[in-house]
Amino acid sequence: MPIIVNLDVMMAKRKISAGELAERVEITPANLSILKNNKAKAVRFSTLEAICRELDCQPGDVLEYVREE
Amino acid sequence: MDKKWTAAKSLFFSRVLTIASLILSVAALFCIPVIAEWYDAVSDNAVKIRTVLTVILYLSDICGIFALWQLFRVLENFAKQRVFVKENAACFRLISWCCFGVALLWLVLMYWRFLAFFVAFIAAFAGLILRVMKNMLEAAVEMREENDYTI
């Protein structure tokens, strides 16, 4: 998948744990783990909105496009 | 009537039928030489096909046993609520190949007996339907995964 989720980077910058973020964003820790490990196939706007709100960042800070070779 | 009750009973019935068919197919393995001999005895055709019929029946029965075993695995997964999984699609794929294999065997038998064409046709048709089912199941697995991995 050429879309990379850099959630762990932002989480480290904001010094927030996975459990705490999952609770704030109102998703399960298992789903957050799927997102963090780049296993997600799609992200709802509502989830992205909650992540950006809680991490105080832009969608581009969390998502990155990498051209496939 | 309670829908869940009907679904559970239906699944149970399918599993019982599959196990019964499996037992019958295994038992048939021991009767194949007798069946082939009987066929040659009652057949009006001057060309005797006992040996080739025995071989084709053995191979067909083995394919049938393997297909029934795969079907049993699918039903076991259904019972565990694992319906749209890759494993089931793989089982359907194998069953479909078994059907095509049987069709091919009976096409060979057509060289001696034209009526074998009908068995080959039915087996190939069943294989085709199962292949379409396998394709549908694969699409369903993909849709389920997409749904599961949408956060």
XYZ file of N, CA and C in Angstrom:
660
model
N 0.852 -1.204 0.000
C 0.000 0.000 0.000
C 0.880 1.243 0.000
N 0.723 2.138 -0.981
C 1.593 3.331 -1.015
C 1.242 4.401 0.017
N 0.142 4.241 0.732
C -0.195 5.203 1.792
C 0.351 4.679 3.120
N 1.231 5.465 3.714
C 1.853 5.064 4.984
C 1.202 5.848 6.125
N 0.890 5.165 7.198
C 0.319 5.829 8.375
C 1.458 6.072 9.372
N 1.731 7.352 9.597
C 2.826 7.703 10.516
C 2.280 8.068 11.903
N 1.372 7.270 12.354
C 0.703 7.566 13.619
C 1.674 7.485 14.797
N 2.548 6.472 14.761
C 3.482 6.292 15.891
C 4.427 7.489 16.050
N 4.784 8.096 14.902
C 5.672 9.270 14.941
C 4.974 10.423 15.665
N 3.716 10.677 15.247
C 2.947 11.762 15.865
C 2.664 11.476 17.337
N 2.408 10.196 17.628
C 2.126 9.815 19.023
C 3.345 10.055 19.900
N 4.528 9.756 19.337
C 5.772 9.977 20.082
C 6.002 11.469 20.299
N 5.697 12.266 19.243
C 5.868 13.725 19.345
C 4.955 14.304 20.420
N 3.733 13.782 20.493
C 2.750 14.311 21.456
C 2.827 13.590 22.806
N 3.721 12.602 22.863
C 3.926 11.814 24.082
C 2.602 11.230 24.608
N 1.947 10.516 23.735
C 0.665 9.910 24.099
C 0.734 8.400 23.833
N 0.204 7.638 24.760
C 0.276 6.178 24.587
C -0.861 5.699 23.676
N -0.680 4.479 23.158
C -1.678 3.909 22.238
C -3.030 3.735 22.938
N -2.964 3.264 24.157
C -4.201 3.039 24.914
C -4.966 4.336 25.127
N -4.210 5.374 25.479
C -4.838 6.666 25.748
C -5.463 7.248 24.480
N -4.707 7.156 23.385
C -5.218 7.692 22.112
C -6.472 6.928 21.673
N -6.406 5.608 21.822
C -7.565 4.779 21.447
C -8.794 5.209 22.241
N -8.591 5.466 23.513
C -9.701 5.873 24.378
C -10.254 7.239 23.950
N -9.338 8.157 23.649
C -9.762 9.516 23.280
C -10.462 9.552 21.924
N -9.945 8.723 21.002
C -10.502 8.695 19.645
C -11.764 7.819 19.585
N -11.954 7.059 20.659
C -13.091 6.141 20.780
C -13.054 5.017 19.746
N -11.873 4.423 19.620
C -11.756 3.191 18.834
C -11.076 2.158 19.733
N -11.173 0.902 19.369
C -10.578 -0.134 20.213
C -9.053 -0.121 20.042
N -8.301 -0.534 21.072
C -6.836 -0.612 20.926
C -6.429 -1.524 19.763
N -7.238 -2.557 19.520
C -6.934 -3.479 18.407
C -7.010 -2.747 17.070
N -8.041 -1.904 16.916
C -8.194 -1.140 15.674
C -7.088 -0.095 15.524
N -6.684 0.485 16.648
C -5.594 1.474 16.595
C -4.293 0.778 16.174
N -4.130 -0.433 16.667
C -2.943 -1.215 16.317
C -2.935 -1.519 14.806
N -4.109 -1.849 14.260
C -4.229 -2.117 12.805
C -3.807 -0.871 12.026
N -4.278 0.275 12.516
C -3.971 1.549 11.862
C -2.475 1.866 11.951
N -1.926 1.680 13.141
C -0.510 1.975 13.385
C 0.413 1.087 12.560
N 0.004 -0.169 12.412
C 0.858 -1.134 11.707
C 0.614 -1.171 10.197
N -0.065 -0.153 9.689
C -0.323 -0.038 8.247
C -1.093 -1.220 7.664
N -1.959 -1.802 8.488
C -2.747 -2.938 7.985
C -4.154 -2.506 7.581
N -4.499 -1.249 7.875
C -5.843 -0.766 7.568
C -6.026 -0.609 6.063
N -7.242 -0.896 5.597
C -7.542 -0.745 4.166
C -8.186 0.614 3.901
N -8.810 1.190 4.920
C -9.454 2.499 4.766
C -9.577 3.159 6.135
N -9.639 4.480 6.119
C -9.823 5.239 7.365
C -11.043 6.137 7.191
N -11.971 6.060 8.126
C -13.156 6.928 8.060
C -12.736 8.365 8.359
N -13.434 9.333 7.719
C -13.150 10.741 7.988
C -13.358 11.065 9.471
N -14.369 10.418 10.058
C -14.664 10.679 11.476
C -13.492 10.234 12.362
N -12.865 9.101 12.001
C -11.708 8.610 12.766
C -10.518 9.548 12.568
N -10.305 9.949 11.303
C -9.187 10.834 10.980
C -9.358 12.182 11.692
N -10.585 12.641 11.703
C -10.905 13.909 12.369
C -10.575 13.810 13.871
N -10.989 12.706 14.482
C -10.742 12.522 15.918
C -9.245 12.416 16.211
N -8.513 11.725 15.332
C -7.059 11.575 15.522
C -6.385 12.949 15.424
N -6.754 13.711 14.377
C -6.160 15.043 14.187
C -6.507 15.959 15.367
N -7.717 15.831 15.850
C -8.148 16.665 16.985
C -7.315 16.328 18.237
N -7.176 15.014 18.493
C -6.485 14.603 19.715
C -4.974 14.809 19.637
N -4.425 14.670 18.440
C -2.968 14.838 18.291
C -2.597 16.265 17.872
N -3.604 17.072 17.673
C -3.435 18.460 17.256
C -2.502 18.537 16.028
N -2.950 17.885 14.971
C -2.137 17.855 13.751
C -3.027 17.866 12.514
N -2.419 17.833 11.353
C -3.142 17.800 10.083
C -3.137 16.359 9.547
N -4.114 16.002 8.686
C -4.103 14.638 8.119
C -2.771 14.274 7.457
N -2.136 15.276 6.837
C -0.850 15.047 6.178
C 0.271 14.679 7.136
N 0.111 15.034 8.400
C 1.124 14.660 9.402
C 1.034 13.172 9.741
N -0.162 12.630 9.555
C -0.399 11.225 9.927
C -0.288 10.312 8.702
N -0.749 10.829 7.551
C -0.731 10.010 6.328
C 0.325 10.510 5.356
N 0.966 9.559 4.685
C 2.022 9.921 3.732
C 1.904 9.043 2.492
N 2.066 9.665 1.335
C 2.027 8.885 0.096
C 3.456 8.586 -0.359
N 3.745 7.305 -0.563
C 5.078 6.902 -1.056
C 4.884 6.174 -2.379
N 5.530 6.700 -3.425
C 5.376 6.093 -4.753
C 5.955 4.680 -4.757
N 5.175 3.750 -5.339
C 5.622 2.357 -5.399
C 6.583 2.173 -6.561
N 7.622 1.384 -6.324
C 8.629 1.137 -7.385
C 8.078 0.154 -8.406
N -41.748 -20.037 12.681
C -40.613 -20.931 13.046
C -39.351 -20.091 13.316
N -38.593 -20.470 14.342
C -37.386 -19.733 14.686
C -36.347 -19.921 13.577
N -35.853 -18.768 13.037
C -34.911 -18.822 11.910
C -33.597 -19.493 12.282
N -33.096 -19.150 13.487
C -31.803 -19.692 13.928
C -31.884 -21.207 14.085
N -33.024 -21.639 14.597
C -33.217 -23.068 14.799
C -33.149 -23.787 13.462
N -33.799 -23.222 12.457
C -33.827 -23.814 11.122
C -32.421 -23.852 10.531
N -31.667 -22.741 10.679
C -30.313 -22.666 10.124
C -29.414 -23.716 10.773
N -29.530 -23.855 12.103
C -28.708 -24.819 12.829
C -29.051 -26.238 12.403
N -30.343 -26.503 12.254
C -30.778 -27.851 11.855
C -30.323 -28.149 10.424
N -30.405 -27.135 9.569
C -30.023 -27.298 8.170
C -28.533 -27.629 8.067
N -27.738 -26.901 8.848
C -26.293 -27.139 8.849
C -25.980 -28.539 9.373
N -26.690 -28.928 10.415
C -26.497 -30.258 10.997
C -26.845 -31.332 9.962
N -27.952 -31.117 9.253
C -28.403 -32.061 8.232
C -27.352 -32.181 7.117
N -26.810 -31.036 6.702
C -25.777 -31.045 5.652
C -24.547 -31.826 6.110
N -24.166 -31.621 7.375
C -22.977 -32.316 7.895
C -23.219 -33.820 7.973
N -24.446 -34.193 8.399
C -24.772 -35.623 8.473
C -24.737 -36.235 7.072
N -25.309 -35.529 6.098
C -25.320 -36.027 4.716
C -23.902 -36.167 4.167
N -23.060 -35.184 4.489
C -21.676 -35.223 3.998
C -20.934 -36.415 4.604
N -21.117 -36.614 5.912
C -20.436 -37.743 6.572
C -20.950 -39.067 6.004
N -22.279 -39.161 5.796
C -22.857 -40.388 5.236
C -22.304 -40.647 3.835
N -22.203 -39.589 3.034
C -21.661 -39.732 1.672
C -20.199 -40.156 1.717
N -19.484 -39.597 2.685
C -18.061 -39.930 2.843
C -17.895 -41.418 3.186
N -18.726 -41.886 4.114
C -18.671 -43.299 4.511
C -19.022 -44.194 3.318
N -20.068 -43.800 2.584
C -20.493 -44.581 1.405
C -19.390 -44.617 0.346
N -18.734 -43.455 0.155
C -17.667 -43.393 -0.866
C -16.491 -44.282 -0.481
N -16.164 -44.301 0.814
C -15.067 -45.160 1.273
C -15.471 -46.632 1.106
N -16.717 -46.935 1.454
C -17.207 -48.314 1.312
C -17.219 -48.733 -0.157
N -17.547 -47.768 -1.037
C -17.613 -48.053 -2.477
C -16.258 -48.479 -3.031
N -15.184 -47.977 -2.390
C -13.823 -48.337 -2.830
C -13.649 -49.859 -2.878
N -14.270 -50.543 -1.884
C -14.112 -51.995 -1.788
C -14.998 -52.743 -2.797
N -15.998 -52.045 -3.322
C -16.948 -52.693 -4.240
C -16.615 -52.453 -5.711
N -15.652 -51.566 -5.967
C -15.375 -51.175 -7.361
C -15.048 -52.376 -8.281
N -14.174 -53.306 -7.876
C -13.895 -54.439 -8.786
C -15.164 -55.229 -9.120
N -16.036 -55.377 -8.115
C -17.287 -56.124 -8.322
C -18.191 -55.356 -9.291
N -18.263 -54.038 -9.105
C -19.116 -53.207 -9.980
C -18.628 -53.300 -11.427
N -17.295 -53.189 -11.593
C -16.722 -53.242 -12.952
C -16.989 -54.605 -13.592
N -16.860 -55.660 -12.818
C -17.094 -57.016 -13.328
C -18.567 -57.192 -13.706
N -19.423 -56.673 -12.831
C -20.874 -56.754 -13.076
C -21.240 -56.005 -14.360
N -20.623 -54.816 -14.534
C -20.931 -54.006 -15.723
C -20.559 -54.762 -16.993
N -19.384 -55.372 -16.971
C -18.947 -56.126 -18.157
C -19.880 -57.299 -18.439
N -20.404 -57.909 -17.354
C -21.284 -59.072 -17.511
C -22.624 -58.668 -18.130
N -23.152 -57.510 -17.714
C -24.480 -57.107 -18.219
C -24.403 -56.297 -19.515
N -23.216 -55.779 -19.835
C -23.074 -54.942 -21.028
C -23.181 -55.773 -22.299
N -23.910 -55.224 -23.279
C -24.073 -55.911 -24.560
C -22.840 -55.733 -25.451
N -22.063 -54.697 -25.133
C -20.914 -54.359 -25.973
C -19.863 -55.475 -25.949
N -19.337 -55.755 -27.139
C -18.345 -56.836 -27.253
C -17.011 -56.437 -26.620
N -16.728 -55.131 -26.647
C -15.459 -54.649 -26.070
C -15.587 -54.595 -24.558
N -14.767 -55.373 -23.888
C -14.839 -55.407 -22.421
C -13.915 -54.328 -21.832
N -14.423 -53.621 -20.840
C -13.654 -52.485 -20.310
C -13.419 -52.615 -18.789
N -13.417 -53.844 -18.323
C -13.326 -54.070 -16.875
C -12.141 -53.342 -16.242
N -10.971 -53.501 -16.826
C -9.757 -52.916 -16.227
C -9.815 -51.389 -16.228
N -10.132 -50.845 -17.421
C -10.148 -49.371 -17.520
C -11.250 -48.778 -16.641
N -12.398 -49.476 -16.575
C -13.505 -49.003 -15.744
C -13.109 -49.040 -14.265
N -12.406 -50.106 -13.891
C -11.952 -50.227 -12.489
C -11.041 -49.052 -12.129
N -10.092 -48.774 -13.018
C -9.134 -47.682 -12.752
C -9.877 -46.342 -12.659
N -10.790 -46.108 -13.624
C -11.512 -44.827 -13.645
C -12.423 -44.698 -12.421
N -13.055 -45.794 -12.058
C -13.925 -45.739 -10.865
C -13.112 -45.477 -9.599
N -11.946 -46.124 -9.514
C -11.079 -45.906 -8.333
C -10.667 -44.437 -8.245
N -10.182 -43.905 -9.377
C -9.710 -42.507 -9.383
C -10.857 -41.531 -9.105
N -12.035 -41.821 -9.699
C -13.202 -40.954 -9.475
C -13.614 -40.982 -8.014
N -13.597 -42.183 -7.440
C -13.997 -42.320 -6.036
C -13.020 -41.583 -5.119
N -11.747 -41.676 -5.440
C -10.747 -40.960 -4.627
C -10.979 -39.449 -4.727
N -11.253 -38.977 -5.943
C -11.565 -37.550 -6.134
C -12.800 -37.184 -5.317
N -13.805 -38.070 -5.355
C -15.048 -37.826 -4.617
C -14.810 -37.761 -3.113
N -13.997 -38.678 -2.608
C -13.700 -38.699 -1.167
C -12.986 -37.409 -0.768
N -12.015 -37.019 -1.596
C -11.265 -35.787 -1.315
C -12.204 -34.575 -1.326
N -13.105 -34.531 -2.334
C -14.058 -33.407 -2.439
C -14.987 -33.381 -1.233
N -15.444 -34.554 -0.814
C -16.348 -34.613 0.348
C -15.629 -34.177 1.619
N -14.369 -34.530 1.719
C -13.580 -34.116 2.885
C -13.455 -32.584 2.929
N -13.228 -32.002 1.757
C -13.140 -30.537 1.674
C -14.480 -29.901 2.039
N -15.556 -30.528 1.585
C -16.902 -30.036 1.890
C -17.158 -30.113 3.403
N -16.682 -31.184 4.004
C -16.822 -31.339 5.454
C -16.071 -30.220 6.185
N -14.883 -29.888 5.662
C -14.095 -28.794 6.270
C -14.845 -27.459 6.171
N -15.468 -27.232 5.001
C -16.249 -25.994 4.807
C -17.393 -25.951 5.823
N -18.087 -27.070 5.969
C -19.217 -27.110 6.907
C -18.749 -26.929 8.349
N -17.572 -27.471 8.667
C -16.999 -27.277 10.019
C -16.752 -25.789 10.258
N -16.199 -25.111 9.238
C -15.959 -23.667 9.349
C -17.271 -22.899 9.498
N -18.286 -23.321 8.750
C -19.599 -22.668 8.850
C -20.115 -22.788 10.277
N -19.936 -23.969 10.848
C -20.427 -24.215 12.218
C -19.712 -23.305 13.216
N -18.455 -22.953 12.893
C -17.681 -22.068 13.782
C -17.892 -20.596 13.412
N -18.894 -20.323 12.605
C -19.217 -18.962 12.146
C -18.116 -18.360 11.270
N -17.268 -19.224 10.727
C -16.214 -18.725 9.836
C -16.681 -18.994 8.404
N -17.434 -18.048 7.856
C -18.032 -18.266 6.533
C -17.172 -17.646 5.425
N -16.967 -16.330 5.532
C -16.225 -15.640 4.472
C -14.731 -15.608 4.797
N -14.107 -16.771 4.709
C -12.669 -16.872 4.966
C -11.983 -17.504 3.756
N -10.702 -17.188 3.606
C -9.935 -17.672 2.446
C -9.919 -19.199 2.383
N -9.907 -19.819 3.572
C -9.835 -21.278 3.669
C -11.019 -21.936 2.934
N -12.206 -21.361 3.108
C -13.401 -21.910 2.440
C -13.296 -21.765 0.926
N -12.783 -20.620 0.485
C -12.620 -20.399 -0.958
C -11.645 -21.440 -1.527
N -10.577 -21.711 -0.754
C -9.586 -22.709 -1.197
C -10.226 -24.094 -1.269
N -11.105 -24.412 -0.309
C -11.792 -25.714 -0.313
C -12.678 -25.834 -1.556
N -13.421 -24.773 -1.867
C -14.288 -24.792 -3.049
C -13.460 -24.947 -4.323
N -12.297 -24.320 -4.323
C -11.407 -24.417 -5.479
C -10.974 -25.877 -5.685
N -10.594 -26.527 -4.572
C -10.156 -27.922 -4.647
C -11.301 -28.837 -5.088
N -12.510 -28.582 -4.542
C -13.671 -29.406 -4.924
C -13.942 -29.238 -6.422
N -13.834 -27.989 -6.880
C -14.081 -27.734 -8.297
C -13.060 -28.474 -9.171
N -11.796 -28.471 -8.739
C -10.769 -29.203 -9.500
C -11.031 -30.702 -9.485
N -11.554 -31.198 -8.354
C -11.910 -32.622 -8.265
C -12.980 -32.947 -9.311
N -13.974 -32.060 -9.417
C -15.050 -32.269 -10.404
C -14.483 -32.272 -11.823
N -13.588 -31.334 -12.096
C -12.975 -31.284 -13.443
C -12.126 -32.539 -13.689
N -11.471 -33.008 -12.635
C -10.668 -34.229 -12.740
C -11.531 -35.427 -13.099
N -12.682 -35.535 -12.410
C -13.618 -36.639 -12.688
C -14.147 -36.507 -14.118
N -14.445 -35.274 -14.523
C -14.944 -35.049 -15.889
C -13.921 -35.530 -16.914
N -12.661 -35.235 -16.648
C -11.591 -35.647 -17.559
C -11.487 -37.170 -17.632
N -11.587 -37.811 -16.478
C -11.504 -39.277 -16.422
C -12.619 -39.920 -17.253
N -13.837 -39.365 -17.096
C -14.970 -39.938 -17.819
C -14.939 -39.574 -19.300
N -14.257 -38.500 -19.629
C -14.060 -38.186 -21.052
C -13.166 -39.241 -21.689
N -12.193 -39.714 -20.911
C -11.303 -40.785 -21.401
C -12.124 -42.048 -21.645
N -13.049 -42.313 -20.709
C -13.884 -43.516 -20.829
C -14.811 -43.439 -22.058
N -15.065 -42.216 -22.501
C -15.918 -42.003 -23.671
C -15.383 -42.729 -24.902
N -14.056 -42.950 -24.915
C -13.413 -43.653 -26.030
C -14.026 -45.048 -26.206
N -14.411 -45.669 -25.072
C -14.999 -47.017 -25.115
C -16.527 -46.993 -25.030
N -17.034 -46.048 -24.200
C -18.496 -45.974 -24.012
C -18.941 -44.514 -24.116
N -19.760 -44.240 -25.131
C -20.166 -42.847 -25.355
C -20.976 -42.277 -24.199
N -21.745 -43.152 -23.518
C -22.612 -42.682 -22.424
C -21.822 -42.015 -21.287
N -20.533 -42.320 -21.227
C -19.681 -41.698 -20.197
C -19.652 -40.178 -20.353
N -19.999 -39.723 -21.559
C -20.027 -38.273 -21.819
C -20.953 -37.563 -20.837
N -22.094 -38.189 -20.531
C -23.077 -37.547 -19.663
C -22.532 -37.357 -18.243
N -21.814 -38.371 -17.760
C -21.199 -38.249 -16.420
C -20.156 -37.129 -16.455
N -19.357 -37.126 -17.541
C -18.310 -36.099 -17.685
C -18.938 -34.716 -17.733
N -20.051 -34.599 -18.452
C -20.728 -33.307 -18.595
C -21.245 -32.827 -17.237
N -21.895 -33.731 -16.504
C -22.455 -33.349 -15.192
C -21.324 -32.935 -14.239
N -20.235 -33.715 -14.252
C -19.099 -33.399 -13.361
C -18.483 -32.046 -13.735
N -18.326 -31.811 -15.040
C -17.738 -30.538 -15.485
C -18.655 -29.373 -15.136
N -19.965 -29.588 -15.275
C -20.943 -28.545 -14.964
C -20.896 -28.213 -13.471
N -20.830 -29.276 -12.644
C -20.743 -29.070 -11.186
C -19.458 -28.313 -10.847
N -18.374 -28.698 -11.535
C -17.088 -28.030 -11.317
C -17.153 -26.553 -11.663
N -17.869 -26.257 -12.754
C -18.012 -24.869 -13.189
C -18.807 -24.049 -12.170
N -19.909 -24.622 -11.698
C -20.741 -23.922 -10.699
C -19.919 -23.666 -9.430
N -19.170 -24.692 -9.018
C -18.354 -24.543 -7.799
C -17.260 -23.494 -7.986
N -16.752 -23.409 -9.203
C -15.710 -22.419 -9.489
C -16.283 -20.996 -9.380
N -17.498 -20.844 -9.894
C -18.164 -19.537 -9.788
C -18.421 -19.215 -8.304
N -18.850 -20.234 -7.560
C -19.082 -20.044 -6.120
C -17.798 -19.642 -5.415
N -16.693 -20.273 -5.829
C -15.372 -19.955 -5.254
C -15.007 -18.493 -5.562
N -15.269 -18.066 -6.796
C -14.989 -16.667 -7.167
C -15.824 -15.707 -6.326
N -17.092 -16.068 -6.117
C -17.975 -15.221 -5.316
C -17.499 -15.164 -3.868
N -17.080 -16.318 -3.356
C -16.603 -16.381 -1.973
C -15.328 -15.554 -1.797
N -14.460 -15.608 -2.814
C -13.223 -14.815 -2.768
C -13.541 -13.322 -2.723
N -14.533 -12.918 -3.542
C -14.953 -11.504 -3.547
C -15.539 -11.127 -2.192
N -16.307 -12.044 -1.618
C -16.927 -11.787 -0.311
C -15.852 -11.670 0.779
N -14.816 -12.513 0.679
C -13.715 -12.465 1.653
C -13.028 -11.093 1.581
N -12.805 -10.645 0.327
C -12.154 -9.349 0.125
C -12.995 -8.214 0.711
N -14.318 -8.285 0.477
C -15.228 -7.257 1.001
C -15.255 -7.274 2.531
N -15.244 -8.485 3.088
C -15.256 -8.599 4.550
C -13.975 -8.016 5.136
N -12.836 -8.342 4.490
C -11.542 -7.835 4.969
C -11.506 -6.318 4.902
N -12.040 -5.780 3.786
C -12.058 -4.332 3.629
C -12.911 -3.685 4.726
N -14.014 -4.347 5.016
C -14.908 -3.860 6.050
C -14.250 -3.936 7.440
N -13.593 -5.087 7.660
C -12.940 -5.296 8.968
C -11.763 -4.328 9.169
N -11.091 -3.998 8.076
C -9.895 -3.156 8.179
C -10.173 -1.684 7.838
N -11.454 -1.321 7.941
C -11.795 0.103 7.825
C -11.950 0.629 9.240
N -11.067 1.547 9.590
C -11.041 2.037 10.970
C -11.757 3.397 11.061
